[in-house]
Short mmCIF file of C-alpha atoms in Angstrom, two decimals:
data_model
loop_
_atom_site.label_atom_id
_atom_site.label_comp_id
_atom_site.label_asym_id
_atom_site.label_seq_id
_atom_site.Cartn_x
_atom_site.Cartn_y
_atom_site.Cartn_z
CA UNK S 21 2.02 7.76 19.89
CA UNK S 22 -1.39 6.84 21.08
CA UNK S 23 -4.40 8.78 19.32
CA UNK S 24 -7.10 11.03 21.02
CA UNK S 25 -10.55 10.16 21.26
CA UNK S 26 -11.81 11.77 18.20
CA UNK S 27 -8.69 10.98 16.07
CA UNK S 28 -8.84 7.24 17.01
CA UNK S 29 -12.64 7.47 15.81
CA UNK S 30 -11.98 9.43 12.71
CA UNK S 31 -9.34 7.07 11.35
CA UNK S 32 -11.31 4.09 12.09
CA UNK S 33 -14.30 5.16 10.39
CA UNK S 34 -13.09 6.98 7.53
CA UNK S 35 -9.51 5.18 6.85
CA UNK S 36 -11.52 3.13 4.21
CA UNK S 37 -13.46 5.89 2.86
CA UNK S 38 -14.62 9.67 3.34
CA UNK S 39 -17.73 11.39 1.96
CA UNK S 40 -17.51 12.30 -1.85
CA UNK S 41 -19.93 14.98 -1.77
CA UNK S 42 -19.83 18.70 -1.28
CA UNK S 43 -18.78 19.82 2.33
CA UNK S 44 -17.26 16.43 3.13
CA UNK S 45 -16.14 17.50 6.45
CA UNK S 46 -19.44 18.62 7.63
CA UNK S 47 -20.74 14.87 6.49
CA UNK S 48 -17.84 13.61 9.14
CA UNK S 49 -18.34 15.61 11.85
CA UNK S 50 -22.17 14.37 11.89
CA UNK S 51 -21.06 10.94 11.82
CA UNK S 52 -18.43 11.79 14.34
CA UNK S 53 -21.00 13.77 16.68
CA UNK S 54 -18.72 16.81 16.52
CA UNK S 55 -18.20 20.20 14.46
CA UNK S 56 -16.71 20.69 10.94
CA UNK S 57 -14.41 22.97 12.59
CA UNK S 58 -13.18 20.05 14.93
CA UNK S 59 -13.06 17.81 12.24
CA UNK S 60 -10.60 19.97 10.58
CA UNK S 61 -8.60 20.78 13.52
CA UNK S 62 -8.33 17.15 14.07
CA UNK S 63 -6.90 16.49 10.58
CA UNK S 64 -4.43 19.51 10.87
CA UNK S 65 -3.00 18.44 14.28
CA UNK S 66 -2.86 14.55 13.38
CA UNK S 67 -0.92 15.73 10.36
CA UNK S 68 1.43 18.13 12.11
CA UNK S 69 2.23 15.56 14.48
CA UNK S 70 2.84 13.08 11.68
CA UNK S 71 0.28 10.60 12.30
CA UNK S 72 -2.09 11.32 9.17
CA UNK S 73 -0.19 10.28 6.29
CA UNK S 74 -2.60 12.19 4.13
CA UNK S 75 -6.24 12.65 3.16
CA UNK S 76 -7.52 11.85 -0.09
CA UNK S 77 -7.22 9.61 -3.40
CA UNK S 78 -5.52 6.15 -3.01
CA UNK S 79 -4.46 5.17 -6.36
CA UNK S 80 -3.82 1.71 -8.03
CA UNK S 81 -0.41 2.18 -9.60
CA UNK S 82 -0.89 -1.66 -11.13
CA UNK S 83 -3.32 0.46 -13.17
CA UNK S 84 -0.56 2.75 -14.62
CA UNK S 85 1.65 0.24 -16.00
CA UNK S 86 3.46 -2.51 -14.86
CA UNK S 87 5.11 -3.69 -11.24
CA UNK S 88 6.73 -6.25 -9.32
CA UNK S 89 8.17 -7.35 -6.04
CA UNK S 90 11.88 -8.53 -6.73
CA UNK S 91 14.24 -9.73 -4.02
CA UNK S 92 18.14 -10.13 -3.65
CA UNK S 93 20.19 -12.37 -1.71
CA UNK S 94 23.07 -9.63 -0.86
CA UNK S 95 26.07 -10.97 1.10
CA UNK S 96 26.17 -9.20 4.36
CA UNK S 97 28.93 -6.87 3.51
CA UNK S 98 27.67 -5.57 0.41
CA UNK S 99 24.25 -4.91 1.57
CA UNK S 100 24.64 -1.10 2.34
CA UNK S 101 26.25 -0.97 -1.41
CA UNK S 102 23.50 -2.66 -3.32
CA UNK S 103 20.82 -1.25 -1.19
CA UNK S 104 21.86 2.47 -2.39
CA UNK S 105 22.01 0.97 -6.07
CA UNK S 106 18.39 -0.15 -5.59
CA UNK S 107 17.10 2.86 -4.39
CA UNK S 108 18.50 5.09 -7.01
CA UNK S 109 16.39 3.92 -9.39
CA UNK S 110 13.24 6.07 -9.32
CA UNK S 111 11.20 2.86 -10.36
CA UNK S 112 11.44 1.61 -7.00
CA UNK S 113 9.33 3.32 -4.30
CA UNK S 114 9.57 0.42 -1.45
CA UNK S 115 12.99 -0.95 -0.50
CA UNK S 116 13.37 -3.20 2.66
CA UNK S 117 15.91 -4.96 4.36
CA UNK S 118 14.49 -8.16 5.47
CA UNK S 119 15.76 -10.73 7.91
CA UNK S 120 16.29 -13.68 5.46
CA UNK S 121 18.62 -15.36 2.76
CA UNK S 122 17.10 -12.88 0.28
CA UNK S 123 17.77 -10.06 2.41
CA UNK S 124 16.86 -7.14 0.27
CA UNK S 125 13.44 -6.84 -1.20
CA UNK S 126 11.97 -3.71 -3.30
CA UNK S 127 9.09 -2.75 -5.67
CA UNK S 128 9.52 -2.08 -8.92
CA UNK S 129 6.83 0.10 -10.83
CA UNK S 130 7.27 1.28 -14.39
CA UNK S 131 5.15 1.79 -17.63
CA UNK S 132 5.67 -1.67 -18.84
CA UNK S 133 7.01 -5.43 -18.33
CA UNK S 134 9.96 -4.53 -20.75
CA UNK S 135 10.86 -1.43 -18.78
CA UNK S 136 11.11 -3.49 -15.45
CA UNK S 137 12.90 -6.45 -17.36
CA UNK S 138 15.54 -3.76 -18.37
CA UNK S 139 15.75 -2.80 -14.72
CA UNK S 140 16.16 -6.36 -13.39
CA UNK S 141 18.58 -6.88 -16.02
CA UNK S 142 20.79 -4.22 -15.39
CA UNK S 143 20.90 -4.75 -11.54
CA UNK S 144 22.01 -8.36 -12.08
CA UNK S 145 24.26 -7.37 -14.51
CA UNK S 146 25.70 -4.63 -12.00
CA UNK S 147 25.32 -6.52 -8.90
CA UNK S 148 26.00 -10.39 -10.25
CA UNK S 149 23.33 -11.02 -7.80
CA UNK S 150 20.24 -12.49 -9.83
CA UNK S 151 16.65 -10.98 -8.58
CA UNK S 152 13.80 -12.82 -7.51
CA UNK S 153 10.95 -11.55 -10.11
CA UNK S 154 7.32 -11.98 -8.11
CA UNK S 155 4.85 -10.21 -9.70
CA UNK S 156 1.15 -9.94 -8.22
CA UNK S 157 -0.99 -12.90 -9.71
CA UNK S 158 -4.06 -12.43 -7.66
CA UNK S 159 -4.90 -9.67 -5.01
CA UNK S 160 -6.94 -10.85 -2.13
CA UNK S 161 -6.27 -7.86 -0.17
CA UNK S 162 -4.82 -4.22 -1.56
CA UNK S 163 -3.63 -1.66 1.21
CA UNK S 164 -6.96 -0.86 2.50
CA UNK S 165 -5.74 -0.32 5.90
CA UNK S 166 -6.39 -2.43 8.96
CA UNK S 167 -7.98 -2.68 11.99
CA UNK S 168 -6.53 -0.17 14.54
CA UNK S 169 -7.83 -2.71 17.63
CA UNK S 170 -7.71 -1.39 21.08
CA UNK S 171 -5.14 1.56 21.91
CA UNK S 172 -2.15 -0.15 24.02
CA UNK U 19 -6.70 5.12 -17.30
CA UNK U 20 -9.46 2.51 -19.30
CA UNK U 21 -9.73 2.17 -22.76
CA UNK U 22 -13.38 3.29 -22.89
CA UNK U 23 -12.19 7.08 -21.57
CA UNK U 24 -11.90 9.55 -23.84
CA UNK U 25 -8.78 11.73 -24.26
CA UNK U 26 -9.89 14.35 -22.39
CA UNK U 27 -11.41 12.81 -19.35
CA UNK U 28 -7.61 10.88 -19.66
CA UNK U 29 -5.87 14.49 -19.27
CA UNK U 30 -8.59 15.30 -16.64
CA UNK U 31 -7.67 12.27 -14.48
CA UNK U 32 -3.87 12.45 -15.18
CA UNK U 33 -4.31 16.56 -13.64
CA UNK U 34 -6.48 14.85 -10.81
CA UNK U 35 -3.77 12.53 -9.79
CA UNK U 36 -0.87 15.12 -10.20
CA UNK U 37 -3.27 17.35 -7.86
CA UNK U 38 -4.18 15.06 -5.22
CA UNK U 39 -1.38 11.90 -5.05
CA UNK U 40 0.54 13.98 -2.05
CA UNK U 41 -2.54 14.28 -0.15
CA UNK U 42 -5.52 16.98 -0.28
CA UNK U 43 -4.68 20.30 1.52
CA UNK U 44 -6.39 20.65 4.62
CA UNK U 45 -8.75 23.32 3.72
CA UNK U 46 -12.12 23.51 4.65
CA UNK U 47 -13.80 21.82 1.50
CA UNK U 48 -10.94 20.15 -0.40
CA UNK U 49 -13.68 18.88 -3.23
CA UNK U 50 -14.25 22.98 -4.00
CA UNK U 51 -10.45 23.28 -3.99
CA UNK U 52 -9.82 20.42 -6.46
CA UNK U 53 -13.13 21.68 -8.68
CA UNK U 54 -11.22 25.06 -9.01
CA UNK U 55 -7.86 23.59 -9.95
CA UNK U 56 -9.50 21.26 -12.53
CA UNK U 57 -11.49 24.11 -13.60
CA UNK U 58 -14.75 22.01 -13.28
CA UNK U 59 -17.96 22.20 -11.47
CA UNK U 60 -17.79 20.77 -7.84
CA UNK U 61 -20.63 18.10 -9.45
CA UNK U 62 -18.63 17.15 -12.35
CA UNK U 63 -15.32 16.91 -10.20
CA UNK U 64 -17.29 14.50 -8.05
CA UNK U 65 -18.66 12.60 -10.68
CA UNK U 66 -15.18 12.23 -12.05
CA UNK U 67 -13.91 11.00 -8.80
CA UNK U 68 -16.94 8.50 -8.57
CA UNK U 69 -15.85 7.49 -11.91
CA UNK U 70 -12.40 6.70 -11.29
CA UNK U 71 -13.27 4.63 -8.03
CA UNK U 72 -15.80 2.52 -9.86
CA UNK U 73 -13.31 2.30 -12.76
CA UNK U 74 -10.59 0.80 -10.18
CA UNK U 75 -7.99 3.46 -10.85
CA UNK U 76 -8.65 5.14 -7.31
CA UNK U 77 -8.83 2.18 -4.60
CA UNK U 78 -10.41 4.25 -2.04
CA UNK U 79 -10.42 8.00 -0.99
CA UNK U 80 -9.91 8.20 2.84
CA UNK U 81 -7.94 9.54 5.71
CA UNK U 82 -4.69 7.48 5.80
CA UNK U 83 -2.99 7.03 8.64
CA UNK U 84 0.95 6.75 9.19
CA UNK U 85 0.87 3.52 11.15
CA UNK U 86 4.47 3.68 12.40
CA UNK U 87 3.59 7.02 13.86
CA UNK U 88 0.85 5.15 15.74
CA UNK U 89 2.77 2.62 17.25
CA UNK U 90 2.42 0.15 14.42
CA UNK U 91 6.18 -0.63 14.16
CA UNK U 92 6.59 -4.18 13.43
CA UNK U 93 5.65 -5.33 10.02
CA UNK U 94 5.95 -9.28 8.83
CA UNK U 95 5.93 -10.27 5.63
CA UNK U 96 4.05 -13.83 6.17
CA UNK U 97 5.08 -15.89 2.95
CA UNK U 98 3.22 -19.52 2.42
CA UNK U 99 3.52 -22.64 0.47
CA UNK U 100 -0.04 -23.31 -0.27
CA UNK U 101 -1.67 -25.99 -2.26
CA UNK U 102 -2.24 -24.40 -5.56
CA UNK U 103 -5.80 -26.16 -5.95
CA UNK U 104 -6.86 -24.54 -2.75
CA UNK U 105 -5.73 -21.03 -3.21
CA UNK U 106 -8.78 -19.37 -4.30
CA UNK U 107 -10.57 -20.09 -1.04
CA UNK U 108 -7.46 -19.56 1.05
CA UNK U 109 -6.29 -16.43 -0.38
CA UNK U 110 -9.39 -14.96 0.02
CA UNK U 111 -9.66 -16.12 3.82
CA UNK U 112 -6.29 -14.71 4.57
CA UNK U 113 -7.00 -11.56 2.77
CA UNK U 114 -10.16 -11.01 4.89
CA UNK U 115 -8.21 -11.49 8.20
CA UNK U 116 -8.52 -7.69 10.08
CA UNK U 117 -4.83 -7.51 10.86
CA UNK U 118 -3.72 -8.27 7.13
CA UNK U 119 -2.98 -5.26 5.10
CA UNK U 120 -2.10 -6.66 1.83
CA UNK U 121 -2.26 -10.27 0.50
CA UNK U 122 -1.46 -11.55 -3.17
CA UNK U 123 -0.70 -14.66 -5.00
CA UNK U 124 2.77 -14.29 -6.43
CA UNK U 125 4.49 -17.44 -8.54
CA UNK U 126 7.01 -19.58 -7.27
CA UNK U 127 10.60 -18.95 -8.82
CA UNK U 128 13.83 -21.43 -8.68
CA UNK U 129 14.51 -21.80 -4.87
CA UNK U 130 11.47 -19.78 -4.05
CA UNK U 131 9.13 -22.06 -2.95
CA UNK U 132 6.47 -19.39 -1.36
CA UNK U 133 3.33 -18.54 -3.52
CA UNK U 134 1.07 -16.69 -0.85
CA UNK U 135 1.96 -13.49 0.69
CA UNK U 136 0.22 -11.47 3.49
CA UNK U 137 1.69 -8.33 5.08
CA UNK U 138 0.63 -8.29 8.95
CA UNK U 139 1.23 -5.36 11.22
CA UNK U 140 1.59 -4.87 15.08
CA UNK U 141 3.12 -3.17 17.89
CA UNK U 142 5.34 -5.79 19.08
CA UNK U 143 6.98 -8.87 17.62
CA UNK U 144 4.80 -10.97 19.77
CA UNK U 145 1.70 -9.58 18.36
CA UNK U 146 2.93 -10.21 14.85
CA UNK U 147 4.24 -13.66 15.66
CA UNK U 148 0.53 -14.26 17.07
CA UNK U 149 -0.92 -13.38 13.92
CA UNK U 150 1.23 -15.70 12.00
CA UNK U 151 0.41 -18.56 14.11
CA UNK U 152 -3.41 -17.58 13.56
CA UNK U 153 -2.65 -17.82 9.81
CA UNK U 154 -1.09 -20.82 9.89
CA UNK U 155 -3.91 -22.46 11.92
CA UNK U 156 -6.45 -21.12 9.15
CA UNK U 157 -4.24 -22.32 6.25
CA UNK U 158 -3.81 -26.05 8.06
CA UNK U 159 -2.84 -28.83 5.86
CA UNK U 160 -2.97 -27.03 2.62
CA UNK U 161 -0.05 -25.20 3.81
CA UNK U 162 3.43 -27.09 3.13
CA UNK U 163 5.74 -24.33 4.85
CA UNK U 164 5.88 -21.05 5.73
CA UNK U 165 8.04 -18.14 6.74
CA UNK U 166 7.92 -14.53 7.96
CA UNK U 167 10.41 -12.03 6.99
CA UNK U 168 10.63 -9.32 9.01
CA UNK U 169 11.88 -5.89 8.02
CA UNK U 170 15.10 -4.41 9.65
CA UNK U 171 15.03 -1.38 8.02
CA UNK U 172 13.00 0.98 5.86
CA UNK U 173 15.75 2.01 3.31
CA UNK U 174 13.17 3.99 0.71
CA UNK U 175 9.71 4.12 1.06
CA UNK U 176 7.94 7.07 -1.09
CA UNK U 177 4.19 7.73 -2.03
CA UNK U 178 3.25 6.16 -5.13
CA UNK U 179 3.93 8.71 -7.90
CA UNK U 180 2.66 7.86 -11.28
CA UNK U 181 4.91 8.79 -14.09
CA UNK U 182 3.53 11.95 -15.51
CA UNK U 183 5.50 12.25 -18.70
CA UNK U 184 6.14 10.27 -21.60
#
């Protein structure tokens, strides 16, 4: 789904940060050389088409407690069942099947480390599979968006 | 959020999270809307946002695109076994590449030998393969082994939700 020219410029210019001032869309309009109404219409169109995830603050969930990246090596015939078990936890916000010996990867987030440990222990007891537990040690880049490059 | 903020500031911050974590409504002035919800002046609301951002609780305040809907359908979790002594320099180098969205050092564990993770995104598998090649070139001899785990299915993906209850 290619972006229209204004949408592409808006995302490229403001995916890393938008103005924190009164009338932010007016300031964005001045940068984009269009009207404030066009900025708002552009955001609405992108939201309706699903190409805008949202506009607003992105919070650092690491600061809200503890998190870790976990993985399980699940026999292929059990993958669906184990994946559903994992996704049931409210502590799991991302759960991906990946092509590897460790084929189920998920992010666990909770109020503190003992809480996460209980979830990991429970999963191990339930599934008989020992999770990899790979908490972040250092962040070199955290989800600040990435260059969109030239339209295909 | 941080230890130095007062209890009322924390309560305000929590309310701000609840109001905005799913995205701001597309109204003419979202900060006026937020100020009304928080029962603060616009100036105090903007100051609160700036404090939370300076404090690190807010990473960025931005227009967040849905990359899948923009054609960035392929993501690869590249993983690297990097010489520990060179990690500070190389982690920063890899994290600075424009096609990398996340780059973390993580522990080795048992039969898992990789200690550097970088997520790459592209519109085709050829594109993400070329990014992996470029990272391999940048890491050079400091990397002893690498792999790329391509997602075959997204089983669950929800926006981050802070626990709001006790």
